[in-house]
XYZ file of C-alpha atoms in Angstrom:
219
model
C 13.439 -5.698 19.133
C 9.891 -6.980 20.015
C 8.957 -7.001 23.715
C 7.388 -10.019 25.592
C 4.797 -8.513 27.749
C 3.004 -5.249 28.161
C 1.461 -5.915 31.630
C 2.833 -7.647 34.698
C 0.460 -10.534 34.213
C 1.928 -13.859 33.356
C -1.025 -15.034 31.144
C -0.948 -12.062 28.724
C -2.369 -12.705 25.276
C -1.830 -10.741 22.059
C -4.543 -10.555 19.344
C -4.758 -9.347 15.797
C -6.493 -9.830 12.403
C -5.803 -10.197 8.789
C -7.717 -9.389 5.526
C -9.714 -6.422 6.748
C -9.068 -4.611 3.332
C -9.930 -7.470 0.976
C -12.911 -7.591 -1.349
C -13.394 -11.311 -0.888
C -12.950 -13.935 1.782
C -13.026 -13.881 5.434
C -11.568 -11.674 7.938
C -9.298 -13.853 10.048
C -8.658 -13.070 13.791
C -5.976 -14.797 16.126
C -5.006 -14.664 19.653
C -1.834 -16.198 21.256
C -0.516 -16.732 24.744
C 3.315 -17.027 24.597
C 5.333 -18.366 27.496
C 6.757 -15.633 29.836
C 10.213 -14.898 28.238
C 9.420 -16.397 24.854
C 12.242 -15.694 22.346
C 12.428 -15.769 18.508
C 14.750 -13.762 16.198
C 12.550 -14.164 13.172
C 9.288 -13.194 14.488
C 7.858 -9.821 13.439
C 4.713 -8.027 12.256
C 3.441 -10.588 9.456
C 3.421 -7.776 6.923
C 7.209 -7.426 7.344
C 7.829 -11.027 6.760
C 8.054 -13.235 3.690
C 5.552 -15.926 3.085
C 8.347 -18.507 3.592
C 9.230 -16.721 6.991
C 5.504 -16.744 8.032
C 5.159 -20.540 7.156
C 8.192 -21.329 9.063
C 7.048 -19.464 12.186
C 3.471 -20.929 12.056
C 4.367 -24.390 13.623
C 7.001 -22.802 16.013
C 4.250 -20.548 17.413
C 1.590 -23.325 17.589
C 3.995 -25.672 19.397
C 5.476 -23.254 21.819
C 2.385 -21.280 22.637
C 0.495 -21.722 25.904
C -2.602 -21.388 23.973
C -3.716 -19.984 20.631
C -7.052 -19.612 18.754
C -7.880 -18.647 15.051
C -11.238 -17.664 13.873
C -12.680 -16.883 10.329
C -15.645 -14.469 10.042
C -17.430 -14.897 6.618
C -18.310 -12.299 4.034
C -22.152 -12.456 5.055
C -21.225 -11.461 8.753
C -18.917 -8.758 7.497
C -21.648 -7.332 5.277
C -24.085 -7.378 8.176
C -22.138 -5.861 11.019
C -19.385 -4.063 8.962
C -15.755 -4.785 8.745
C -14.500 -2.945 11.823
C -17.032 -4.742 14.151
C -16.288 -8.106 12.229
C -12.627 -7.623 12.994
C -13.147 -6.932 16.626
C -15.791 -9.713 16.969
C -13.239 -12.257 15.538
C -10.714 -11.336 18.087
C -13.348 -11.536 20.846
C -14.371 -15.013 19.785
C -10.638 -16.087 19.832
C -10.277 -15.062 23.424
C -13.157 -17.135 24.376
C -11.609 -20.070 22.845
C -8.282 -19.618 24.810
C -7.422 -22.087 27.703
C -6.227 -20.809 30.184
C -8.337 -17.678 30.009
C -5.897 -14.570 29.665
C -5.324 -12.261 32.621
C -4.603 -9.397 30.343
C -5.068 -8.719 26.591
C -3.095 -6.576 24.268
C -4.965 -5.622 21.098
C -3.288 -4.491 17.870
C -4.819 -1.073 16.721
C -6.663 1.810 18.413
C -9.723 0.151 19.748
C -10.235 -1.698 23.030
C -11.421 -5.300 22.744
C -14.487 -4.802 24.788
C -15.489 -1.630 23.012
C -18.641 -3.351 21.611
C -19.839 -6.740 22.707
C -22.825 -8.905 21.967
C -23.922 -7.796 18.475
C -27.212 -9.255 17.596
C -26.395 -10.326 14.080
C -28.030 -13.050 11.903
C -24.849 -14.818 10.781
C -22.049 -16.220 12.901
C -21.543 -16.709 16.837
C -24.014 -15.168 19.216
C -22.347 -14.413 22.506
C -24.039 -15.602 25.703
C -24.309 -13.160 28.624
C -21.756 -15.374 30.409
C -19.111 -14.850 27.629
C -19.891 -11.123 27.528
C -19.513 -10.814 31.156
C -16.173 -12.718 30.964
C -14.826 -10.421 28.083
C -15.824 -7.288 30.251
C -13.813 -8.605 33.191
C -10.413 -9.005 31.449
C -8.303 -5.853 31.385
C -6.854 -4.940 27.908
C -5.270 -2.170 25.989
C -4.948 -1.255 22.351
C -1.648 -0.599 20.881
C -1.103 1.063 17.630
C 1.322 -0.925 15.366
C 1.387 -3.379 18.324
C 2.261 -6.182 15.877
C 5.713 -4.425 15.487
C 6.126 -3.988 19.102
C 5.069 -7.124 20.972
C 5.720 -10.703 20.384
C 2.345 -12.073 21.347
C 0.572 -9.728 18.914
C 3.167 -10.410 16.220
C 2.502 -14.164 16.599
C -1.224 -13.584 16.500
C -0.686 -11.660 13.165
C 1.423 -14.469 11.648
C -1.394 -17.041 12.607
C -4.191 -14.758 11.264
C -2.083 -14.253 8.002
C -1.215 -17.843 7.386
C -4.515 -19.359 8.082
C -6.277 -16.807 5.992
C -3.884 -17.499 3.155
C -4.529 -20.970 3.321
C -8.389 -20.326 3.249
C -7.934 -18.255 0.090
C -5.844 -20.991 -1.474
C -8.631 -23.496 -0.987
C -11.385 -21.301 -2.486
C -9.077 -20.351 -5.292
C -9.587 -23.945 -6.647
C -13.404 -23.361 -6.534
C -13.047 -19.956 -8.466
C -9.660 -19.936 -10.178
C -10.614 -17.044 -12.559
C -10.126 -14.540 -9.505
C -6.554 -15.895 -8.875
C -7.093 -15.669 -5.087
C -4.022 -17.880 -4.626
C -1.918 -14.867 -5.609
C -3.980 -11.719 -4.698
C -5.649 -13.377 -1.526
C -8.692 -11.411 -2.293
C -7.005 -7.830 -1.962
C -8.348 -5.006 -4.353
C -5.581 -5.669 -7.024
C -6.177 -4.620 -10.635
C -6.221 -8.288 -11.580
C -8.858 -9.185 -8.980
C -11.061 -6.190 -10.068
C -10.741 -7.074 -13.648
C -11.987 -10.485 -12.904
C -14.972 -9.127 -10.975
C -15.915 -6.838 -14.075
C -15.595 -9.987 -16.484
C -17.084 -12.708 -14.186
C -19.305 -10.951 -11.625
C -19.290 -11.830 -7.854
C -19.269 -14.926 -5.915
C -20.581 -15.929 -2.499
C -17.241 -15.104 -1.195
C -17.210 -11.503 -2.102
C -18.069 -8.821 0.383
C -21.071 -7.203 -1.044
C -20.798 -3.958 1.300
C -17.487 -3.218 -0.248
C -16.994 -1.143 -3.321
C -15.979 -3.971 -5.426
C -15.335 -1.802 -8.636
C -14.126 1.813 -8.849
C -17.080 2.902 -10.873
C -20.713 2.525 -9.562
C -22.063 -0.518 -11.211
C -25.050 -2.884 -10.375
C -23.171 -6.284 -10.062
C -25.128 -9.402 -10.848
C -25.418 -11.776 -7.788
């Protein structure tokens, strides 16, 4: 059974991301502040839920949350700062969007939220000094498999997944030959065969190994 809070703070947020291992599309981060004592029998790590269950949970989380935020980091930014930094930066951006500002943050994974702040990258949001200082002041802890342990992280994982899936469904209409509506940009055999046949798009992550063999892909 998932736990409500890790800390004794009432305004605690959980944060997570989706799409880190994909070859195409954004990495999507989310942060959620749930009411103290929030209960839901279905809520779990999004990877353990069916698509139907995630879609059912999304409006429940959005309606009952004290606050939530979702951010997409695009492939160009991923290529520039790498996927691990992009995943963390997305979660940091979500925290800055929350109102009220959380008193404590629990992060899925093994890396603290403020491990690296203020990356000077070309694409995407640039953090101000005020925003960096704010992120430094909020205590946080990383929890391995936290999305299967705490409700707020699980809720964040659901929003990150549903919003990213919706994004991939939209760009599928632009490039249907990759079948992103089905594979969501993950490195399936079908997706890689399409890359081999049709080349790459503006949505592919060029810093990733798009094909098993080392080939020079046409841009």
